[in-house]
PDB file of C-alpha atoms in Angstrom:
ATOM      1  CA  UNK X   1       0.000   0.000   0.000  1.00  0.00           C
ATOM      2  CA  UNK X   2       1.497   3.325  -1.015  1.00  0.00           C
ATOM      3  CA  UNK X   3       0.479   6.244   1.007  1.00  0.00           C
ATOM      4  CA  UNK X   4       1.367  10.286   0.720  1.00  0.00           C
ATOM      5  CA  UNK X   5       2.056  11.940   4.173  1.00  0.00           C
ATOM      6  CA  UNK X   6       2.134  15.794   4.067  1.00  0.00           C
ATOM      7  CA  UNK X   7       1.548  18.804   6.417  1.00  0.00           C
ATOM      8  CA  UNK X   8       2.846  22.315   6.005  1.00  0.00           C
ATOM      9  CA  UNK X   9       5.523  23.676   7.801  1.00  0.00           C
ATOM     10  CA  UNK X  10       5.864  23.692  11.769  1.00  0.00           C
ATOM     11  CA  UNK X  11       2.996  20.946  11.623  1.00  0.00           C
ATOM     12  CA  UNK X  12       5.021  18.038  12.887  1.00  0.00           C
ATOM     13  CA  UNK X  13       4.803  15.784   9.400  1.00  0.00           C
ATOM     14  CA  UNK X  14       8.358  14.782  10.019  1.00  0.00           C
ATOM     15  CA  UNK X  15       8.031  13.458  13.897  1.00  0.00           C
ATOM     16  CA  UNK X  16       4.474  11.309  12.517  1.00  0.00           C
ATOM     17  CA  UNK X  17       6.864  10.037   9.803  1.00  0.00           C
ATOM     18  CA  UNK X  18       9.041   8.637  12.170  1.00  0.00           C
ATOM     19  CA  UNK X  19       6.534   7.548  13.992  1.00  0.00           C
ATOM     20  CA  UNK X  20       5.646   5.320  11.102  1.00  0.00           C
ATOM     21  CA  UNK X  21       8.815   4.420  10.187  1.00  0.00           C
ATOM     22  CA  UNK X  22       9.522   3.046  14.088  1.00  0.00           C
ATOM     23  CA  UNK X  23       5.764   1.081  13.061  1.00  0.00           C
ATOM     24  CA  UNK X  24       7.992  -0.434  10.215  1.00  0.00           C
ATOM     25  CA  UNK X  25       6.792   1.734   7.310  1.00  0.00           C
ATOM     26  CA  UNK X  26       8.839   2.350   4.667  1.00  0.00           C
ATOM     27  CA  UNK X  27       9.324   6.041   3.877  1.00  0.00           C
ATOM     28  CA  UNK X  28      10.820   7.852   1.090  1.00  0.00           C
ATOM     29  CA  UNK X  29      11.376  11.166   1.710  1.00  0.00           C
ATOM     30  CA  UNK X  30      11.039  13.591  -0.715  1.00  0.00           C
ATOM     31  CA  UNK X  31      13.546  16.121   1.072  1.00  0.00           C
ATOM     32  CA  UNK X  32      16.070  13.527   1.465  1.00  0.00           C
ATOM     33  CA  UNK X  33      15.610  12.909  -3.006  1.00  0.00           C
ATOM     34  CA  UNK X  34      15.408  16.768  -3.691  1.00  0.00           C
ATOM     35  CA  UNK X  35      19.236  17.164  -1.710  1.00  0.00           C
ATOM     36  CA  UNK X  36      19.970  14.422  -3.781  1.00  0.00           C
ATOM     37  CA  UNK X  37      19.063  15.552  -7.074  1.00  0.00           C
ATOM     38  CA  UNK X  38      21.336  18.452  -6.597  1.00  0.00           C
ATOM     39  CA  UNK X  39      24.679  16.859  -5.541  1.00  0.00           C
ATOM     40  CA  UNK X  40      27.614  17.909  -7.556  1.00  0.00           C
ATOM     41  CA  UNK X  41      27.694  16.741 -11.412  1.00  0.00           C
ATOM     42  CA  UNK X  42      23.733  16.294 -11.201  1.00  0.00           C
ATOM     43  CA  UNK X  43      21.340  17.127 -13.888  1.00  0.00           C
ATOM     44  CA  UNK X  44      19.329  18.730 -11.431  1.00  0.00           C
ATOM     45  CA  UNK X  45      22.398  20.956 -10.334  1.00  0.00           C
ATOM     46  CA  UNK X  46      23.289  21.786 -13.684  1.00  0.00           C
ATOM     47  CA  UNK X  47      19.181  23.146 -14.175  1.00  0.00           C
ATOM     48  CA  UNK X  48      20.009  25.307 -11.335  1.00  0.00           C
ATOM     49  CA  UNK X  49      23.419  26.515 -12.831  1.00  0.00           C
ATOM     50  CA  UNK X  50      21.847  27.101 -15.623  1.00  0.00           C
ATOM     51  CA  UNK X  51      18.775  29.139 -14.816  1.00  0.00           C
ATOM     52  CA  UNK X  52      19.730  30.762 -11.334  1.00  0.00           C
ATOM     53  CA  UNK X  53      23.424  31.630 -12.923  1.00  0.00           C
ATOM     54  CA  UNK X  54      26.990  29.879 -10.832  1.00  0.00           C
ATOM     55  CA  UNK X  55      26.691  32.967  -8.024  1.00  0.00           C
ATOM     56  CA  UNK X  56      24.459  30.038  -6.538  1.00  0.00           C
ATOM     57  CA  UNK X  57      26.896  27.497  -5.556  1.00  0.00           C
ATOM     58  CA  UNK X  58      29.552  27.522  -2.884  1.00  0.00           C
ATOM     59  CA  UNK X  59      33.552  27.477  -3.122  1.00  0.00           C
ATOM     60  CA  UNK X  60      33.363  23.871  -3.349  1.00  0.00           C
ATOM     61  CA  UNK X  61      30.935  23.587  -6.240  1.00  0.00           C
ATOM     62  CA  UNK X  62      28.012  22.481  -4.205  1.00  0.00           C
ATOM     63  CA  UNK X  63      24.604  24.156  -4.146  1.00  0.00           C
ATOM     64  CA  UNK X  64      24.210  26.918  -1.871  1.00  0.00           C
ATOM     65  CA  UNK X  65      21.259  26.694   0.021  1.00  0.00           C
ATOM     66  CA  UNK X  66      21.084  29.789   2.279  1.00  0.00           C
ATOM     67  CA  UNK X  67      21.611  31.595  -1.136  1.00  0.00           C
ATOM     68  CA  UNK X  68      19.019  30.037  -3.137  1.00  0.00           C
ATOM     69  CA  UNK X  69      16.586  30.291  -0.123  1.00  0.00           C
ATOM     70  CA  UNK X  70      16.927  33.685   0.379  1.00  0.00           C
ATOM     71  CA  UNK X  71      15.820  34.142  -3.242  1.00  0.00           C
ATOM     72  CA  UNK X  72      12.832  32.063  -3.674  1.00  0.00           C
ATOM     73  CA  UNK X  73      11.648  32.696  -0.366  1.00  0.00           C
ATOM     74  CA  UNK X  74      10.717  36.513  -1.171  1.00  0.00           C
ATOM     75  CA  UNK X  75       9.753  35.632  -4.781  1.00  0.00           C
ATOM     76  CA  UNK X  76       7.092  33.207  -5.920  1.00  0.00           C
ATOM     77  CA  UNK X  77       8.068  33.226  -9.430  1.00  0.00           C
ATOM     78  CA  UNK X  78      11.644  32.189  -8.582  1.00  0.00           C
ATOM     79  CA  UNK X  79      10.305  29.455  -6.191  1.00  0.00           C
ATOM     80  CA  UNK X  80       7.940  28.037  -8.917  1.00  0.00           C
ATOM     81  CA  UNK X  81      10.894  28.226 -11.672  1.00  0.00           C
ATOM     82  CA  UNK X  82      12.783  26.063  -8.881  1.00  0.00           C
ATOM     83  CA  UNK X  83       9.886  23.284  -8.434  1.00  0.00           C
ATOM     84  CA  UNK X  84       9.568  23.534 -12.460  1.00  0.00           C
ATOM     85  CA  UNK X  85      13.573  22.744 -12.787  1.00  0.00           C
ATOM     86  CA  UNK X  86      13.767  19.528  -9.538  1.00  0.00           C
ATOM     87  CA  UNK X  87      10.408  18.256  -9.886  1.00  0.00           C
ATOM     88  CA  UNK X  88      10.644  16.024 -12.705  1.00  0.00           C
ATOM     89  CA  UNK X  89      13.712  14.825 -11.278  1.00  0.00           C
ATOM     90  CA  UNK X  90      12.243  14.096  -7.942  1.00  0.00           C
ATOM     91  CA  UNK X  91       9.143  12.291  -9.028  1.00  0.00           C
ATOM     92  CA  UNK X  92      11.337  10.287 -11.213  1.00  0.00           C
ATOM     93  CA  UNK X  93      13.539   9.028  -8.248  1.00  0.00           C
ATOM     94  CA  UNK X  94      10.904   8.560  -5.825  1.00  0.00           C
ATOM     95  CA  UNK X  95       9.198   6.446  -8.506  1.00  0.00           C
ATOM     96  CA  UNK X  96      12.170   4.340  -9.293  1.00  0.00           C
ATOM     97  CA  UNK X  97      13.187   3.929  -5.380  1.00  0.00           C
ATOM     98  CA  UNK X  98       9.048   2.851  -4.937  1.00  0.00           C
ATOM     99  CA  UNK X  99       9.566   0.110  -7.331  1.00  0.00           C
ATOM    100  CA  UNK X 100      13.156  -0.724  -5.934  1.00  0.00           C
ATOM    101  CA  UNK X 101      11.633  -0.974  -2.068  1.00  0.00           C
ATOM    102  CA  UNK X 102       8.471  -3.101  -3.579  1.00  0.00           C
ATOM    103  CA  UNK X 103      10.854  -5.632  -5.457  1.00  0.00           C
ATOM    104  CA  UNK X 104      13.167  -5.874  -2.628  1.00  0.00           C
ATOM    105  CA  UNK X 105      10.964  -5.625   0.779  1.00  0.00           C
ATOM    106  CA  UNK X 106       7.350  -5.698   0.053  1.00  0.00           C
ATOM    107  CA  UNK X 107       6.404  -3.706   2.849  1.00  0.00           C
ATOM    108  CA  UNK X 108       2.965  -3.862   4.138  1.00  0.00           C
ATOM    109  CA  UNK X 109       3.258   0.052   4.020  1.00  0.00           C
ATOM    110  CA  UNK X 110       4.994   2.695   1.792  1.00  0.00           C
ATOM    111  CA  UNK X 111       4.641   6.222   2.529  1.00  0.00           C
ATOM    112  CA  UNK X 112       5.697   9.298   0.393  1.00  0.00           C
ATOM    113  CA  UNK X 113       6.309  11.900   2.701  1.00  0.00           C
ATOM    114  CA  UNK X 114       6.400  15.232   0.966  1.00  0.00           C
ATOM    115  CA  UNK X 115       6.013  18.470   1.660  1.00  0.00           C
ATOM    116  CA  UNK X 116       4.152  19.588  -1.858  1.00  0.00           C
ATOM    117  CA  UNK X 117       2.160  16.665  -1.762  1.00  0.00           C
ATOM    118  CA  UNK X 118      -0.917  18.220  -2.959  1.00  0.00           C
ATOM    119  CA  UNK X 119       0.512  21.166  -4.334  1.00  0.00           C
ATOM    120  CA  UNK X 120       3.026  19.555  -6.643  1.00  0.00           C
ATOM    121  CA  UNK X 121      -0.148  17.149  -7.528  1.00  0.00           C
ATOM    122  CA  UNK X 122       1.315  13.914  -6.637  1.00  0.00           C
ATOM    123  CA  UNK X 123      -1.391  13.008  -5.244  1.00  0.00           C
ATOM    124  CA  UNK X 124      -2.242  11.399  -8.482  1.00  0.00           C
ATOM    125  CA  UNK X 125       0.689   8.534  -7.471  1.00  0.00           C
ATOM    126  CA  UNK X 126      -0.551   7.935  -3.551  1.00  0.00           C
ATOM    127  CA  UNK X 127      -3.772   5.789  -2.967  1.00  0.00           C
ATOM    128  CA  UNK X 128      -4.772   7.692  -0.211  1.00  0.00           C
ATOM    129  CA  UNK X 129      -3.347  10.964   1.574  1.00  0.00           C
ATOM    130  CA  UNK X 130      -2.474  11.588   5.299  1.00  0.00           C
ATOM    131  CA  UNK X 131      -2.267  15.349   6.531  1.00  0.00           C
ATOM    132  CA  UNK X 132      -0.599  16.053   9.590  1.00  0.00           C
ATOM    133  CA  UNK X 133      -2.346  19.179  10.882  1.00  0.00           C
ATOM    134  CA  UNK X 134      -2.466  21.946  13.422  1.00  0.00           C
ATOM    135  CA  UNK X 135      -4.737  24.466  13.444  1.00  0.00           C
ATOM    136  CA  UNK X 136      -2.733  27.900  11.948  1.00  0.00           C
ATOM    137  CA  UNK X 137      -2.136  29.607  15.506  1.00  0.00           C
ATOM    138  CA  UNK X 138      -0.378  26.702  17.160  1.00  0.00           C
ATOM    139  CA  UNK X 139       1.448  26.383  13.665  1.00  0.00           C
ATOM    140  CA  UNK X 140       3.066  30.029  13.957  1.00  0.00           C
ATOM    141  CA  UNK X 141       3.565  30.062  17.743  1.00  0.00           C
ATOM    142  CA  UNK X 142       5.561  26.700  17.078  1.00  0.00           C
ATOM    143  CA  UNK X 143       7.449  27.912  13.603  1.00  0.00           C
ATOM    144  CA  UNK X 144       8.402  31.371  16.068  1.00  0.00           C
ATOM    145  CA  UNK X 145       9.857  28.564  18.783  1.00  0.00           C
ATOM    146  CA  UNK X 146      11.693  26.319  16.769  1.00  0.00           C
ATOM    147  CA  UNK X 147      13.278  29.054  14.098  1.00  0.00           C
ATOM    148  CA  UNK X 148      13.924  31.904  16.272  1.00  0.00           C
ATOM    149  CA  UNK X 149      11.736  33.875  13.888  1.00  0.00           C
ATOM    150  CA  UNK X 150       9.597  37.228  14.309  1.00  0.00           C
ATOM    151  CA  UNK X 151       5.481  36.888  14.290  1.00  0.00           C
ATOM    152  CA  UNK X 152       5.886  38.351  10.690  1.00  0.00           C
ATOM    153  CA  UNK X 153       8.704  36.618   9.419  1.00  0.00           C
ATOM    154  CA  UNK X 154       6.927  33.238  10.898  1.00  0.00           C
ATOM    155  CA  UNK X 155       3.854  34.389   8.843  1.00  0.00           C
ATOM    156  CA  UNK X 156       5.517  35.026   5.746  1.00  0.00           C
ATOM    157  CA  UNK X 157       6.586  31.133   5.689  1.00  0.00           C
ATOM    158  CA  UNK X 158       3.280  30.048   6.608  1.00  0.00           C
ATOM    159  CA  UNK X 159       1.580  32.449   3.926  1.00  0.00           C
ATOM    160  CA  UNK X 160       4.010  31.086   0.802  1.00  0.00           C
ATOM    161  CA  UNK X 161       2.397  27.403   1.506  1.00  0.00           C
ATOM    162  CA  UNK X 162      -1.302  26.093   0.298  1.00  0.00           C
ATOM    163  CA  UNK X 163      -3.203  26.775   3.659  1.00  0.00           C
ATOM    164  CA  UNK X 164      -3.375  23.808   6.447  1.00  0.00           C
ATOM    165  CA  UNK X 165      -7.460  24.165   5.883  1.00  0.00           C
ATOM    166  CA  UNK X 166      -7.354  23.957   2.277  1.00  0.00           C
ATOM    167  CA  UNK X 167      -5.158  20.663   2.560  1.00  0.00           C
ATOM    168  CA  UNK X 168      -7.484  19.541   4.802  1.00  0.00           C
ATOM    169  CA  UNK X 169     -10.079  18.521   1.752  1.00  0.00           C
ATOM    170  CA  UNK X 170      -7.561  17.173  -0.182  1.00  0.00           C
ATOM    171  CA  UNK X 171      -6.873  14.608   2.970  1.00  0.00           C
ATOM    172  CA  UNK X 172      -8.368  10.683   3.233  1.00  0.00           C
ATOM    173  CA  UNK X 173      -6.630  10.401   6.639  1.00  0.00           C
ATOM    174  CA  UNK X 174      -6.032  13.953   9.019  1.00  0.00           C
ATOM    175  CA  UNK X 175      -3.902  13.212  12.170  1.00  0.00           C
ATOM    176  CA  UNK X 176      -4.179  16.082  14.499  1.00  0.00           C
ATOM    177  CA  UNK X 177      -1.534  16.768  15.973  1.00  0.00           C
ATOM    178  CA  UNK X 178      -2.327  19.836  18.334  1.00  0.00           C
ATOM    179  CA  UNK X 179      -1.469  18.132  21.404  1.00  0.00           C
ATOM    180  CA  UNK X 180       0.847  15.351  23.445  1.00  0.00           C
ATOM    181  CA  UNK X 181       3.255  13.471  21.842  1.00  0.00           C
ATOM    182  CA  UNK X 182       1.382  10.579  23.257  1.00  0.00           C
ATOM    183  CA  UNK X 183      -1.879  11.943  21.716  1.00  0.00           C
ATOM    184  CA  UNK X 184      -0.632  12.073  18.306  1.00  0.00           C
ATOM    185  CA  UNK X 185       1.486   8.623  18.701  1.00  0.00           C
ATOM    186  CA  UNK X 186      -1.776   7.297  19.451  1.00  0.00           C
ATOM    187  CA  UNK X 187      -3.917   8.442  16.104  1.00  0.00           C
ATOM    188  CA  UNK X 188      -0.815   7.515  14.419  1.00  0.00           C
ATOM    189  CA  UNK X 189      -1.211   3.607  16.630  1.00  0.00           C
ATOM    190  CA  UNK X 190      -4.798   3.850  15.295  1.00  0.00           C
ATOM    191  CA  UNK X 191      -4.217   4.545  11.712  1.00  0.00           C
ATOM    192  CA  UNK X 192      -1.511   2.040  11.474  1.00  0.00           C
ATOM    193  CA  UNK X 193      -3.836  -1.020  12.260  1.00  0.00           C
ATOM    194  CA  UNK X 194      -6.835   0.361   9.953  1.00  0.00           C
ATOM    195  CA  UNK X 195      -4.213   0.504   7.365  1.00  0.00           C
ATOM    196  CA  UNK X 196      -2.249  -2.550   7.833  1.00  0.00           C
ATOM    197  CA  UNK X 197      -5.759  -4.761   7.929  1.00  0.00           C
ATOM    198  CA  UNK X 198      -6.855  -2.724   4.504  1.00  0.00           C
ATOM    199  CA  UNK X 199      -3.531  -4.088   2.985  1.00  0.00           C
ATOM    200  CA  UNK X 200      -4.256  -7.058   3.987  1.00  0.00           C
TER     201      UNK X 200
END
């Protein structure tokens, strides 16, 4: 069974992904594939090179990421030039390590957990989506925490991503994860069994 896990940012997607994975999912991780794509004498480097100009890279020839964040993060048009340029790339590996993982393991689980799940429209790849959510004001008070980051600066972040309600309807599965650790370890307890008797 092949699932997509997703939140938005500050949400907690990547603790209920480990959660899973300590279950015995397997998870590919589509942060993990997009660093990848990127590495030195990459295609996906050379896109960047190309479109974004060599002032992008470091000393050592590696992508700069502090660099290129700064830019797409005050520019939607840059950041959507970016996803143009990897995503191809990504969706290709994540595809090919899916087919890898089935040959190899067989796992009674797969998850995809991405970031732009629903906004990059992979969706169409998943048989059924999870959403980690939190409702927006325990999102910002948590992205302020954990980044050292200003009210507005937090909002900024939060405002360049689909919003957590909108995602909501996209969602087969919503683990809420607005409280304990234990709380949310227990949805995730739940969801696991329902899943793992679907698969069969």
């Amino acid at each position: 069974m092949l699932m997509g896990l997703t939140g938005s940012i500050a949400t907690g997607k990547s603790t209920v992904s480990e959660m899973f994975r300590r279950k015995g999912a397997e998870i590919i991780d589509a942060d993990q594939i997009a660093r990848e794509v990127v590495e030195p004498g990459t295609e996906g480097l050379a896109r960047i090179v190309r479109e974004f100009g060599p002032g992008i890279l470091d000393e050592e020839g590696k992508l700069n990421r502090e660099r290129l964040g700064a830019r797409i993060f005050q520019n939607p048009a840059e950041r959507e030039k970016l996803n143009r340029l990897l995503h191809p790339l990504i969706v290709d590996s994540m595809r090919a390590k899916t087919e890898k993982i089935k040959k190899e393991k067989d796992p009674d689980l797969l998850i995809w957990d991405v970031p732009l799940l629903i906004e990059g429209n992979l969706t169409q790849w998943v048989e059924a989506v999870i959403l980690v959510y939190t409702p927006k004001e325990i999102q910002l008070e948590r992205l302020m925490k954990r980044n050292a980051l200003s009210k507005e600066e937090a909002e900024k972040r939060i405002l360049a991503q689909m919003d957590i309600e909108e995602k909501k309807k996209y969602a087969d599965y919503v683990i809420d994860n607005r409280g304990t650790l234990s709380e949310t370890e227990r949805q995730v307890d739940q969801l696991w069994k329902q899943l793992i008797s679907k698969s069969g």
